Coordinates of C-alpha atoms in Angstrom, one line a residue:
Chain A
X25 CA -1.5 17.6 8.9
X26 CA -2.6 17.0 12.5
X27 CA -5.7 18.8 12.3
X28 CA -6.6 16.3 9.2
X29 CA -5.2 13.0 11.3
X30 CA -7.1 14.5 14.3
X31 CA -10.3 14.6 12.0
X32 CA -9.7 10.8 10.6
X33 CA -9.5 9.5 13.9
X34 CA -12.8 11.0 15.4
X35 CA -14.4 9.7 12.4
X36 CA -12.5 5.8 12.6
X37 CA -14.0 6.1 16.4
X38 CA -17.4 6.4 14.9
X39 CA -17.2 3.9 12.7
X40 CA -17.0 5.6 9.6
X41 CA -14.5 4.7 6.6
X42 CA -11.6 7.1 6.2
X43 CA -8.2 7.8 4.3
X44 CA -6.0 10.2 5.5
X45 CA -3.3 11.4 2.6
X46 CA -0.8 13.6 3.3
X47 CA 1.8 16.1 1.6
X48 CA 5.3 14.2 1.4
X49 CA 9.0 14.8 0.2
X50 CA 10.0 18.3 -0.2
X51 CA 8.5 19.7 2.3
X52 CA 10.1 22.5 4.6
X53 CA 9.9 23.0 8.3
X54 CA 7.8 26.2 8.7
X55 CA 6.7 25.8 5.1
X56 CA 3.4 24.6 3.7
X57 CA 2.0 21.3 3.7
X58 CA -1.1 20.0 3.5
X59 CA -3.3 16.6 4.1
X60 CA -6.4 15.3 2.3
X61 CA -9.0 13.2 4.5
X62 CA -12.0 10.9 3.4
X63 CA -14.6 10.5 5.2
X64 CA -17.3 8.0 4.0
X65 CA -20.3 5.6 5.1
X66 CA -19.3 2.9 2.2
X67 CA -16.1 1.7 1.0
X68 CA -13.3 5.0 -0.5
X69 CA -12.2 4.3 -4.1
X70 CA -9.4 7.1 -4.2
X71 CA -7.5 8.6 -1.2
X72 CA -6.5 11.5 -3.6
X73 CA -9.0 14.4 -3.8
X74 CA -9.7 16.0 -6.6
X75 CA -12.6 18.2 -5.7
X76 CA -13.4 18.8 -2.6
X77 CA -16.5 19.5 -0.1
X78 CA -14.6 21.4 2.3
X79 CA -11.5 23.1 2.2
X80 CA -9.5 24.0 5.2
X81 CA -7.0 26.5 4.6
X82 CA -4.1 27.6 7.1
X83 CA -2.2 30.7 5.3
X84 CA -2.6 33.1 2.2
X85 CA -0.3 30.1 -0.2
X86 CA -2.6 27.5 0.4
X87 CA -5.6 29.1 -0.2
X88 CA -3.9 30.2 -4.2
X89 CA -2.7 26.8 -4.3
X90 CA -6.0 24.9 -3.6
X91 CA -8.8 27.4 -4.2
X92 CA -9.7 26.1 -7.4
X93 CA -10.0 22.1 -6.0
X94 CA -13.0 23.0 -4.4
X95 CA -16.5 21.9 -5.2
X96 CA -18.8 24.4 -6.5
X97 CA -20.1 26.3 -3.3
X98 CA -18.1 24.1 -1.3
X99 CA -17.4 25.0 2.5
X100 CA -14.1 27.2 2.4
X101 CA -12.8 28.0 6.3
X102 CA -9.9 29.6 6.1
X103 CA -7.4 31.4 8.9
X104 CA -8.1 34.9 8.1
X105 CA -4.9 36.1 10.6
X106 CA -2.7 34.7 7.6
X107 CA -4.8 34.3 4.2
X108 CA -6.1 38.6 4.9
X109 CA -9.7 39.5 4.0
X110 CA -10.6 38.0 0.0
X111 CA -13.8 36.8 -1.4
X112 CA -15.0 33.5 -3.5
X113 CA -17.8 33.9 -4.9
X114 CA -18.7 30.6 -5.4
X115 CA -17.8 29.3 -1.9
X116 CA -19.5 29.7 1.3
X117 CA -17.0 31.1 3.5
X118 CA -16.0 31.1 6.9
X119 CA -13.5 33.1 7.8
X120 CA -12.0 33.7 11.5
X121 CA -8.8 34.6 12.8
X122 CA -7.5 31.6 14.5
X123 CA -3.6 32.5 14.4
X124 CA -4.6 35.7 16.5
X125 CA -6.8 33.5 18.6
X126 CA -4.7 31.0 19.1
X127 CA -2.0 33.2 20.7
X128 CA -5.0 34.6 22.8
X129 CA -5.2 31.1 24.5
X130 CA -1.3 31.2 24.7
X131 CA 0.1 28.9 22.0
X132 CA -0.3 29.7 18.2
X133 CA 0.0 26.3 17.7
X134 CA -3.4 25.5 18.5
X135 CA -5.0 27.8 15.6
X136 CA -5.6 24.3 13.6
X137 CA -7.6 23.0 17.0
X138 CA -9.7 26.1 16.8
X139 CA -10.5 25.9 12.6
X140 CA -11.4 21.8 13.5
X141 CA -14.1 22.9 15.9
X142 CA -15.3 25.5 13.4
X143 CA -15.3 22.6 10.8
X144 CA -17.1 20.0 12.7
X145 CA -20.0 22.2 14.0
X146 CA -20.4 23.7 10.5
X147 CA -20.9 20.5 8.7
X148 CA -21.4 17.8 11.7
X149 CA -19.1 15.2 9.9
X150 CA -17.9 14.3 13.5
X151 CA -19.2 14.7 16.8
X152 CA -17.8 17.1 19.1
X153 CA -17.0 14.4 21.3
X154 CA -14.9 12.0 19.2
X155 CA -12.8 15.1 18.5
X156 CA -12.2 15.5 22.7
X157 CA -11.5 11.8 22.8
X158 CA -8.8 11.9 20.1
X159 CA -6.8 14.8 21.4
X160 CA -6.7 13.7 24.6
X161 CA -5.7 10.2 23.5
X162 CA -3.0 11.6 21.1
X163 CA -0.9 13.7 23.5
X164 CA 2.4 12.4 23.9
X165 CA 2.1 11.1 27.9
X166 CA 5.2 13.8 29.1
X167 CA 3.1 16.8 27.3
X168 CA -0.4 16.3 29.0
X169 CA -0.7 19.8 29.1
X170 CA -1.2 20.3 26.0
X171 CA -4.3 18.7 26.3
X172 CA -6.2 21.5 27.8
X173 CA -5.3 24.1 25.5
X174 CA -5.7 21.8 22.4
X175 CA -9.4 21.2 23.8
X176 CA -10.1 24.7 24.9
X177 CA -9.3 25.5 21.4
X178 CA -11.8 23.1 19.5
X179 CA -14.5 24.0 22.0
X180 CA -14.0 28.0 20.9
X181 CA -13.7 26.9 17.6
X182 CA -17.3 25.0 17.9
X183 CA -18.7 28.1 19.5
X184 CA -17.5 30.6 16.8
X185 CA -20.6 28.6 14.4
Chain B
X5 CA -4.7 -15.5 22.3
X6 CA -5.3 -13.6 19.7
X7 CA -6.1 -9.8 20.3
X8 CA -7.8 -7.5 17.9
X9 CA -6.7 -3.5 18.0
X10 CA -8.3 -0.8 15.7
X11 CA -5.5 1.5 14.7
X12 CA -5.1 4.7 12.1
X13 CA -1.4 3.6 10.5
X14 CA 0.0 4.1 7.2
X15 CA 0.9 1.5 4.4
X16 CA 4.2 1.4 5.2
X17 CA 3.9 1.1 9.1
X18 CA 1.3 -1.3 8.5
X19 CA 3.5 -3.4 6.5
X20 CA 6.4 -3.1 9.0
X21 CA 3.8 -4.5 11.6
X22 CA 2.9 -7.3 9.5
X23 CA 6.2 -8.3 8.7
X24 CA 7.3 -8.5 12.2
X25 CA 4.0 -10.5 13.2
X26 CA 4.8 -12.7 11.0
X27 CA 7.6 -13.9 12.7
X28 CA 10.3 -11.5 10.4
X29 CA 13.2 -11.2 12.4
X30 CA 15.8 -9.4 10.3
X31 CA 15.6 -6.2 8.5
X32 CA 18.1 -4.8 6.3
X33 CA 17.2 -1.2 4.5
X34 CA 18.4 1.9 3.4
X35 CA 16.5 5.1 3.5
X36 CA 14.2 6.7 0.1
X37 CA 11.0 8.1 -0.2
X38 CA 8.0 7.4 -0.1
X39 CA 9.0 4.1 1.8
X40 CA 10.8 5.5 5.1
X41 CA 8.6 5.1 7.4
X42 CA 8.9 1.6 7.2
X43 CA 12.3 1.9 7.7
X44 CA 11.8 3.6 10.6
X45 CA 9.2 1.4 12.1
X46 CA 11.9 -1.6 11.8
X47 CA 14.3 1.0 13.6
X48 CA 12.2 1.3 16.7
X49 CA 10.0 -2.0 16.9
X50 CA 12.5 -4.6 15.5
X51 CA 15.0 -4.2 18.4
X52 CA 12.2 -4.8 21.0
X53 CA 11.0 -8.4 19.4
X54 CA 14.8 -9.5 19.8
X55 CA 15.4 -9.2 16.0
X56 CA 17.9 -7.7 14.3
X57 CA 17.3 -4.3 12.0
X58 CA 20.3 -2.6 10.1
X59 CA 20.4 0.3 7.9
X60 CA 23.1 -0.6 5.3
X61 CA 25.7 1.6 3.5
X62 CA 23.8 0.7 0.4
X63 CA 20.5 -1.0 -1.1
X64 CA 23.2 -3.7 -2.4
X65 CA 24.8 -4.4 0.7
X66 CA 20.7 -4.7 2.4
X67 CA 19.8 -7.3 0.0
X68 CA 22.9 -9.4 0.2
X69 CA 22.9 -9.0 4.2
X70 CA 18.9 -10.6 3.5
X71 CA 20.3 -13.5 1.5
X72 CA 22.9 -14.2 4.1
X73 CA 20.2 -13.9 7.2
X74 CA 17.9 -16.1 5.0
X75 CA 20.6 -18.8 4.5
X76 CA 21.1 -19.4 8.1
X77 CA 17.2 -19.2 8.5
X78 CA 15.7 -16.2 9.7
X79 CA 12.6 -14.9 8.2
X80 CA 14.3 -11.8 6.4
X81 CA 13.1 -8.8 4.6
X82 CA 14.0 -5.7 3.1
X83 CA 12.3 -2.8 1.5
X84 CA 12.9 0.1 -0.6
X85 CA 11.3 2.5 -3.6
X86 CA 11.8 1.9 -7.4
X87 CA 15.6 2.9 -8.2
X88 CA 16.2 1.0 -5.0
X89 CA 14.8 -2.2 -6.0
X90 CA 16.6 -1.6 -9.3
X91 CA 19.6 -1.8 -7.2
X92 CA 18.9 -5.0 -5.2
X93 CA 18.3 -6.5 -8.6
X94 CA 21.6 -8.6 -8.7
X95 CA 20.8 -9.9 -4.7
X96 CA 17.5 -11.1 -5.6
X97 CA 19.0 -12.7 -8.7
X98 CA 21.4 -14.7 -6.2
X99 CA 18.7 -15.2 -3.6
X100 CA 16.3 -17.1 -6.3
X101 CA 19.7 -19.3 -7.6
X102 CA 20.4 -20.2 -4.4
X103 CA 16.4 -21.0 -3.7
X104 CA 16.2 -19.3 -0.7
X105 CA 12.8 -17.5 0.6
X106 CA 13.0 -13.7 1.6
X107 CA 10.5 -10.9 1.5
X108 CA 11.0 -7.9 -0.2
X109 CA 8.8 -4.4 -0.6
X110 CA 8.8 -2.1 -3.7
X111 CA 6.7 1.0 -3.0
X112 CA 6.8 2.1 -6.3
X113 CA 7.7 6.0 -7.3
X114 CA 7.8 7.5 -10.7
X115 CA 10.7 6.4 -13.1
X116 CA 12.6 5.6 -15.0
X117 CA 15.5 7.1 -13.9
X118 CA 15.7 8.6 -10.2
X119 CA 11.9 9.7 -11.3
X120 CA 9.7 11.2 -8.8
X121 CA 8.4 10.4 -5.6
X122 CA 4.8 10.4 -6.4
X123 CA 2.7 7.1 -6.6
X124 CA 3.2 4.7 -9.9
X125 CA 3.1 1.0 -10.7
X126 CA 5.4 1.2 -13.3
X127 CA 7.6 -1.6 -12.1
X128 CA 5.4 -4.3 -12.9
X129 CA 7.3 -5.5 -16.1
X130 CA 10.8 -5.5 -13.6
X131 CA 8.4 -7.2 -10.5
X132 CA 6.8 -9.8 -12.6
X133 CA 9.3 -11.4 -15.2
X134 CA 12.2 -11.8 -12.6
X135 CA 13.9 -8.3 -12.7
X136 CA 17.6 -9.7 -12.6
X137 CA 19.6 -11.9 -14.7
X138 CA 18.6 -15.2 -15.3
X139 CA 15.8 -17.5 -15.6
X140 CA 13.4 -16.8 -12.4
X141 CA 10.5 -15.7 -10.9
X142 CA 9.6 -13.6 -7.9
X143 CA 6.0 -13.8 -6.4
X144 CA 4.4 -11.0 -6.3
X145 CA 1.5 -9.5 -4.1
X146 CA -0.1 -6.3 -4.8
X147 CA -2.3 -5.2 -1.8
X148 CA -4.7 -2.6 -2.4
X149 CA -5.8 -1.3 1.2
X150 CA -3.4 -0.7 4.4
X151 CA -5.6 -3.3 6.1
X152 CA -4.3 -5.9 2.8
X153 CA -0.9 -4.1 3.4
X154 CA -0.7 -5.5 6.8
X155 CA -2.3 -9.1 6.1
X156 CA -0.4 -9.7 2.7
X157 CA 3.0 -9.4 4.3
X158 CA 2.5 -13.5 6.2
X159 CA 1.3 -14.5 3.6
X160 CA 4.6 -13.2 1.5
X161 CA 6.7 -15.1 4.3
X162 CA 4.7 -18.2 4.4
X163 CA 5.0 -18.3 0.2
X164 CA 8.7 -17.6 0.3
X165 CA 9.1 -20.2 2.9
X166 CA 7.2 -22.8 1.5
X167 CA 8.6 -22.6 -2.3
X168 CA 12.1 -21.8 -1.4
X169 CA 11.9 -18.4 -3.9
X170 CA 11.4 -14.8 -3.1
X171 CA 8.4 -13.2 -2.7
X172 CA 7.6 -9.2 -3.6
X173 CA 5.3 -6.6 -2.0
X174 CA 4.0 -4.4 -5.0
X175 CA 2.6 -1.4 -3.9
X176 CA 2.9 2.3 -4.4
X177 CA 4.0 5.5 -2.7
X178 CA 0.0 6.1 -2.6
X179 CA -0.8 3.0 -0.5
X180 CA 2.7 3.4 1.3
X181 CA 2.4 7.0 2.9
X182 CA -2.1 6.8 3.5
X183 CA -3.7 6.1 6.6
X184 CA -6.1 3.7 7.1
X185 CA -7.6 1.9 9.8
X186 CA -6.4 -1.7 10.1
X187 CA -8.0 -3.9 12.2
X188 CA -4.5 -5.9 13.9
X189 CA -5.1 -9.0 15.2
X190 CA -1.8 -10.0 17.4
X191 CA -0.8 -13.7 17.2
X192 CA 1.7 -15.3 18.7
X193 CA 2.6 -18.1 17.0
X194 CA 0.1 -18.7 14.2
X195 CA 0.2 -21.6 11.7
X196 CA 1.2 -20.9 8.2
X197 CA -1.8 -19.8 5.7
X198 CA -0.7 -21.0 3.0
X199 CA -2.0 -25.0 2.5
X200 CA 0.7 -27.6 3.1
X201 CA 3.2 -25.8 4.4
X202 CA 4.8 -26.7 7.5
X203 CA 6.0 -23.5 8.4
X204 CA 5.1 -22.2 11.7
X205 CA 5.1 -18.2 12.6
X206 CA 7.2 -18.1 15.7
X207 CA 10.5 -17.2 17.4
X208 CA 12.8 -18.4 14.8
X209 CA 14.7 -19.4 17.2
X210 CA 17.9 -21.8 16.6
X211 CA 15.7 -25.2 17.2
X212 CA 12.7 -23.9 15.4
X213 CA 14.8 -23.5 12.1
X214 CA 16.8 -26.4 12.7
X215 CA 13.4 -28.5 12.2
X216 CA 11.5 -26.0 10.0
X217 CA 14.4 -25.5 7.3
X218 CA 16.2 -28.0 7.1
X219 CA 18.8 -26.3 4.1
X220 CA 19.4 -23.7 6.6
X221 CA 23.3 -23.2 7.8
X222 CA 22.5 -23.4 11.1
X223 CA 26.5 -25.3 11.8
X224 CA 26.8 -28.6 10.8
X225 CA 28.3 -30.5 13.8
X226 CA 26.8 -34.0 13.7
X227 CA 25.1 -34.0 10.0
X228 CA 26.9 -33.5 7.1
X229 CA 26.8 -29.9 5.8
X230 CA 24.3 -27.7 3.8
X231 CA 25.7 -26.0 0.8
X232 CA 24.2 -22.5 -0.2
X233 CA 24.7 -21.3 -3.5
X234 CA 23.7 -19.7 -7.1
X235 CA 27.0 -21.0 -8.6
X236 CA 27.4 -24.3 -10.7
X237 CA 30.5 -25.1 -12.7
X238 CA 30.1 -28.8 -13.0
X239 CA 28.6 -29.3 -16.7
X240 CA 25.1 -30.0 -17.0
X241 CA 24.5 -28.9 -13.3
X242 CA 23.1 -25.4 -13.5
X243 CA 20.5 -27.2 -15.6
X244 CA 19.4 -29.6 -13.6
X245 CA 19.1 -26.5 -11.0
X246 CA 17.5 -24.4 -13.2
X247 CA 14.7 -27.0 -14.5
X248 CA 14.6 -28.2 -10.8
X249 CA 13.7 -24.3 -10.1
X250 CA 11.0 -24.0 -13.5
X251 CA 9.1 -27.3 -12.0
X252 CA 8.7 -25.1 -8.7
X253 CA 7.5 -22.1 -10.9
X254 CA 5.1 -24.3 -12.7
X255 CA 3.3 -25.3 -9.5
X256 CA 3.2 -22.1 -8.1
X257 CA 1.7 -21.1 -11.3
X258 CA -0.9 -23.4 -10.9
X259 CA -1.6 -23.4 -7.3
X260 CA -1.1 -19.7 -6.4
X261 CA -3.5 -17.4 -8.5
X262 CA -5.0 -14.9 -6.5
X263 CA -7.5 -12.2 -7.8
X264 CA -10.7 -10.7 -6.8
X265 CA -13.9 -10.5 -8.7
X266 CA -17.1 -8.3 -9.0
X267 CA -19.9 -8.2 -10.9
X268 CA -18.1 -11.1 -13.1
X269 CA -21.6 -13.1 -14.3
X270 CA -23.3 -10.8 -16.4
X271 CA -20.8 -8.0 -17.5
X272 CA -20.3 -7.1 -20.9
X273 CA -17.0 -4.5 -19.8
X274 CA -14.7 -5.6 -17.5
X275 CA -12.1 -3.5 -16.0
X276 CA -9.1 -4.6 -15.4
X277 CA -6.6 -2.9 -12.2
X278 CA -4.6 -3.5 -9.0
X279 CA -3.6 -2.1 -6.4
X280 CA -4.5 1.2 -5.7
X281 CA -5.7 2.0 -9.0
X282 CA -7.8 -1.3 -8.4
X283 CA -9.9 1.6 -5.6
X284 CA -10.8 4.0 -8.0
X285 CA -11.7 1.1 -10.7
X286 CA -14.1 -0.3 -8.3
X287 CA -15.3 3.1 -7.5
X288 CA -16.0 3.3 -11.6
X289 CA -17.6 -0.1 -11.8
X290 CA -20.0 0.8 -9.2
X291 CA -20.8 4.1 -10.8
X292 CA -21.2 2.7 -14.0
X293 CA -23.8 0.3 -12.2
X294 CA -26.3 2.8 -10.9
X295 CA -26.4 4.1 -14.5
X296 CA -27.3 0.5 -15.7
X297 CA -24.1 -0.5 -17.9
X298 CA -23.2 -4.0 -16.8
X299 CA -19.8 -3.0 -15.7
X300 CA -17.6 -5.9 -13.9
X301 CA -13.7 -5.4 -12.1
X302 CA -11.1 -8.3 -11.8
X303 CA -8.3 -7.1 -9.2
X304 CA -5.1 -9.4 -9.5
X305 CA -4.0 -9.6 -6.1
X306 CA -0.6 -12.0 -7.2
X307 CA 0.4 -10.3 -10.5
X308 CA 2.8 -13.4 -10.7
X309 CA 1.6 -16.0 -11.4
X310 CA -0.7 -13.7 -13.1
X311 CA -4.2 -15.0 -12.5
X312 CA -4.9 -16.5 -16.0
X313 CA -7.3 -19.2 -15.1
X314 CA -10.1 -16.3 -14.4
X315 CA -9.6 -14.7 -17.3
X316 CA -9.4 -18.1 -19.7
X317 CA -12.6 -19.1 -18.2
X318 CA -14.4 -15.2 -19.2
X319 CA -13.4 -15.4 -22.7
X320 CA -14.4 -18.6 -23.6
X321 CA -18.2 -17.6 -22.5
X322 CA -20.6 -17.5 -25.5
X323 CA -21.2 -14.0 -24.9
X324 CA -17.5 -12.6 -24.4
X325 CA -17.2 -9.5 -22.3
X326 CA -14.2 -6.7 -23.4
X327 CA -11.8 -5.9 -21.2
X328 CA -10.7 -2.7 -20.2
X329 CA -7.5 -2.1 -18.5
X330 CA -6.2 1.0 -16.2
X331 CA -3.1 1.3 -14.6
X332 CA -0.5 4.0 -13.1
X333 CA 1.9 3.3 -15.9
X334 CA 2.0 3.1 -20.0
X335 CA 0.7 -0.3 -20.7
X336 CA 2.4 -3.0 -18.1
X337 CA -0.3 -5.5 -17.1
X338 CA -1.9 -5.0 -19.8
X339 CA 0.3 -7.4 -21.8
X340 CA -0.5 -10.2 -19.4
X341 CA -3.9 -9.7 -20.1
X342 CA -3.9 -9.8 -23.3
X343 CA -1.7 -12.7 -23.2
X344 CA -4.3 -15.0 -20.7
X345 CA -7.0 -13.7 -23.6
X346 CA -5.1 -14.8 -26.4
X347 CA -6.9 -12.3 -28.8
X348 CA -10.5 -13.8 -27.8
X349 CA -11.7 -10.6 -26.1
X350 CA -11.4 -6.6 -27.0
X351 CA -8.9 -5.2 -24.9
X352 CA -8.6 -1.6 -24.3
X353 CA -6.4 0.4 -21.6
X354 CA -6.0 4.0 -20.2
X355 CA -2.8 4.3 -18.4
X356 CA -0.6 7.8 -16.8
X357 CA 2.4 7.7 -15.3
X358 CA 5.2 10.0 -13.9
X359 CA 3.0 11.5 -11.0
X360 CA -0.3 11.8 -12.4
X361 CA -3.0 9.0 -11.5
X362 CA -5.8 8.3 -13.7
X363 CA -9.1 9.8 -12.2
X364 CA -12.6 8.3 -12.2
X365 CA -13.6 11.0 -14.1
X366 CA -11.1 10.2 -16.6
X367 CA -11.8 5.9 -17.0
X368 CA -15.6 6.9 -17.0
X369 CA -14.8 9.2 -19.8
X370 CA -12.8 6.6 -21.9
X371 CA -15.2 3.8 -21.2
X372 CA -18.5 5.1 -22.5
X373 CA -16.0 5.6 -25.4
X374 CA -15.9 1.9 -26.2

């Protein structure tokens, strides 16, 4: 969900037009939810996403659960610490460990951070920058260290491509 | 001094925002999905503007606390999802007798019954012919973006306020829970939009009601006192009320219709949508386009009064366009189409309900069926 609202704001800063739709009601703390984003140079009919360009998936449920919503040879990145090794033929994958390389950088948390920087240099949807801009803007002010790790993990994500 | 602000916020937040910028001063809610986060936005902002937000014991006990905070004058509101608004039925019932103004949301979820809580717009029938006993109306907005989400909700006061009636916010869970950016312009004290209205956005504080509604029970030392009321025993006087209130109904009628058109001059297919479904018609209409089919969209944006005059004019063209109407239910609006038509045009419609939202996919599908 962040990584998705982290994504709509970068593109909002640039101008672009986006919807952000997330997962609600009976979700579970700890269990899985997901978000779908828009992002567009003219007007966005529907928020909800049918078939998508790009899937990013966290863990091994989501991927069964949304495998099949993407495009054909769509961009699939997926968190291989929790989905294990698989192949889609007709998706161009990118798979990385971000889990294991979030606890690397100290805070599992940050294993979405790392899949956004993977995202934005594979397809260049977003600038590098925008993404810097909205993490820092979106820590809460008596957290601001969790700016540097956020960051540190987009930019290892963007390096990983 | 007005300042402008580019923020990402959902439909509900931004109709919180736009509530209290419009000078709403008193909240009454109680909790159910997919509308809580307006709730909660009352819950923390309210407090700070000096207004008043409660979460009731019930949805009843919210919509008669509105219709006693809109007697004495405040700008009230209250919000809640389908079977909630099923429950504040008998308050807005009271609230129209007694011709007092008052805002409420319906961020509709799947029904009937407790339903779902995906997106639907299956209220419509309940929204636009009253929805409680008795003979009355409710206006009714249906904003389609958050950005209209936000700007519809002073334009719901300043229609409340200036007709004496209650005015609805129809949207869905869709709309409700996405995020959007909204361009929010802060005013202080802005006039009212809506044209002769002498209502002024502001503090509502005791002197600015005292002037600005004059019916208001704001105490009655030196004047002689204002009655409030949905209750006439005297014979003869609940008519005189009641065709008092159907004169008011009649001008709103003719006054208030609100749509949006594309494409209108030289289509041969018009669809027919509002709210969000009124997005993914457009999305259709400009798809059909680029293929070359003269493809046009009317979006209702009051669905009462149901803007007839648009459609009376399009069918009485020599060359008379078919209509084609989608919606997130089984066939609501569709009647008041058909009824603006009277049987001069085709009229065809593609509706789902319970969860399931009709696709672009799916209304391309069913129109190069026609």
């Amino acid at each position: 969900m962040l990584l998705g609202k982290v994504l709509a704001e970068a593109a909002m800063k640039e101008d672009k037009f986006i919807t952000w739709l997330p997962s609600y009601g009976a979700e579970v703390r700890g269990g899985t939810a997901h978000c779908m984003v828009v992002v567009s140079d003219s007007e966005i009919g529907s928020a909800y996403v049918s078939k998508a360009d790009a899937l990013i998936i966290m863990n091994a449920p989501s991927l069964n659960r949304f495998k099949a919503r993407l495009k054909k040879n769509g961009l699939l990145i997926a968190n291989s610490s929790l989905t294990g090794d698989f192949s889609e033929k007709n998706a161009r994958v990118s798979a990385c460990p971000f889990s294991d390389m979030a606890c690397a950088l100290g805070n599992i948390k940050v294993a979405n951070m790392i899949a956004l920087g993977c995202f934005a240099a594979l397809t260049g949807i977003v600038q590098p920058q925008s993404l810097r801009e909205v993490i820092r803007e979106i820590a809460p002010a008596d957290k601001r260290e969790l700016v540097t790790v956020n960051l540190a993990a987009l930019e290892q994500g963007i390096k990983l491509m | 001094m007005k300042m402008k602000t580019k923020i990402l916020i959902s439909g509900n937040e931004a109709m919180a925002e736009g509530a209290i910028q419009a000078g709403c001063r008193f909240y009454a809610g109680y909790p159910i999905t997919p509308q809580n986060e307006l709730t909660a936005y009352m819950a923390k902002n309210m407090p700070a503007c000096g207004g008043e937000f409660i979460q009731a014991e019930s949805e009843l006990a919210a919509i008669n606390m509105v219709y006693g905070a809109s007697a004495a004058g405040a700008r009230a509101m209250t919000s809640s999802s389908s079977p909630g608004i099923s429950l504040k039925q008998e308050g807005i019932s009271y609230i129209a007798g007694a011709l007092l103004p008052a805002v409420i949301v319906n961020i509709m979820r799947g029904g009937p019954g407790l339903g779902n809580i995906w997106p639907a717009q299956s209220d419509y029938f309940q929204a636009t012919r009253g929805g409680g006993h008795g003979d009355y109306r409710t206006i009714v907005l249906a904003p389609s973006s958050v950005q209209e989400a936000y700007d519809f909700m002073p334009l719901a006061f300043d229609l409340a306020d200036k007709y004496l009636m209650p005015a609805m916010i129809l949207a869905d869970g869709m709309l409700g829970q996405m995020m959007e950016p909204l361009v929010v312009v802060r005013r202080p004290s802005a006039p009212s939009e809506v044209e002769g209205s002498s209502v002024v956005r502001g503090r509502n504080t005791e002197d600015e009601i005292r002037t600005t509604k004059k019916w208001a029970l704001t105490g009655c030392k030196g004047r002689p006192a204002n009655v409030v009321k949905s209750f006439f025993m005297k014979e003869g006087a609940l008519e005189i009320a009641n065709l008092k209130a159907q004169k008011k109904y009649r001008a709103v009628e003719n006054k208030e219709q609100r749509w949006e058109g594309l494409f209108l001059d030289d289509a041969k297919i018009i669809l027919v949508a509002y709210g969000s479904m009124s997005r993914i018609a457009k999305s259709v209409v400009v798809q059909l386009r680029q293929e070359g089919k003269k493809a046009g969209l009317i979006r209702p944006v009051t669905l009462w009064p149901f803007p007839r005059k648009i459609f009376e004019q399009l069918s009485r063209k020599k060359k008379r366009p078919a209509f084609f109407v989608t919606e997130m239910s089984y066939g609501q609006m569709v009647e008041d189409v058909k009824l603006a038509l009277e049987c001069r045009c085709k009229v065809d419609f593609f509706g789902r309900s319970g969860g399931g939202v009709p696709t672009e996919g799916e209304i391309i599908k069913k129109v190069r069926l026609l």
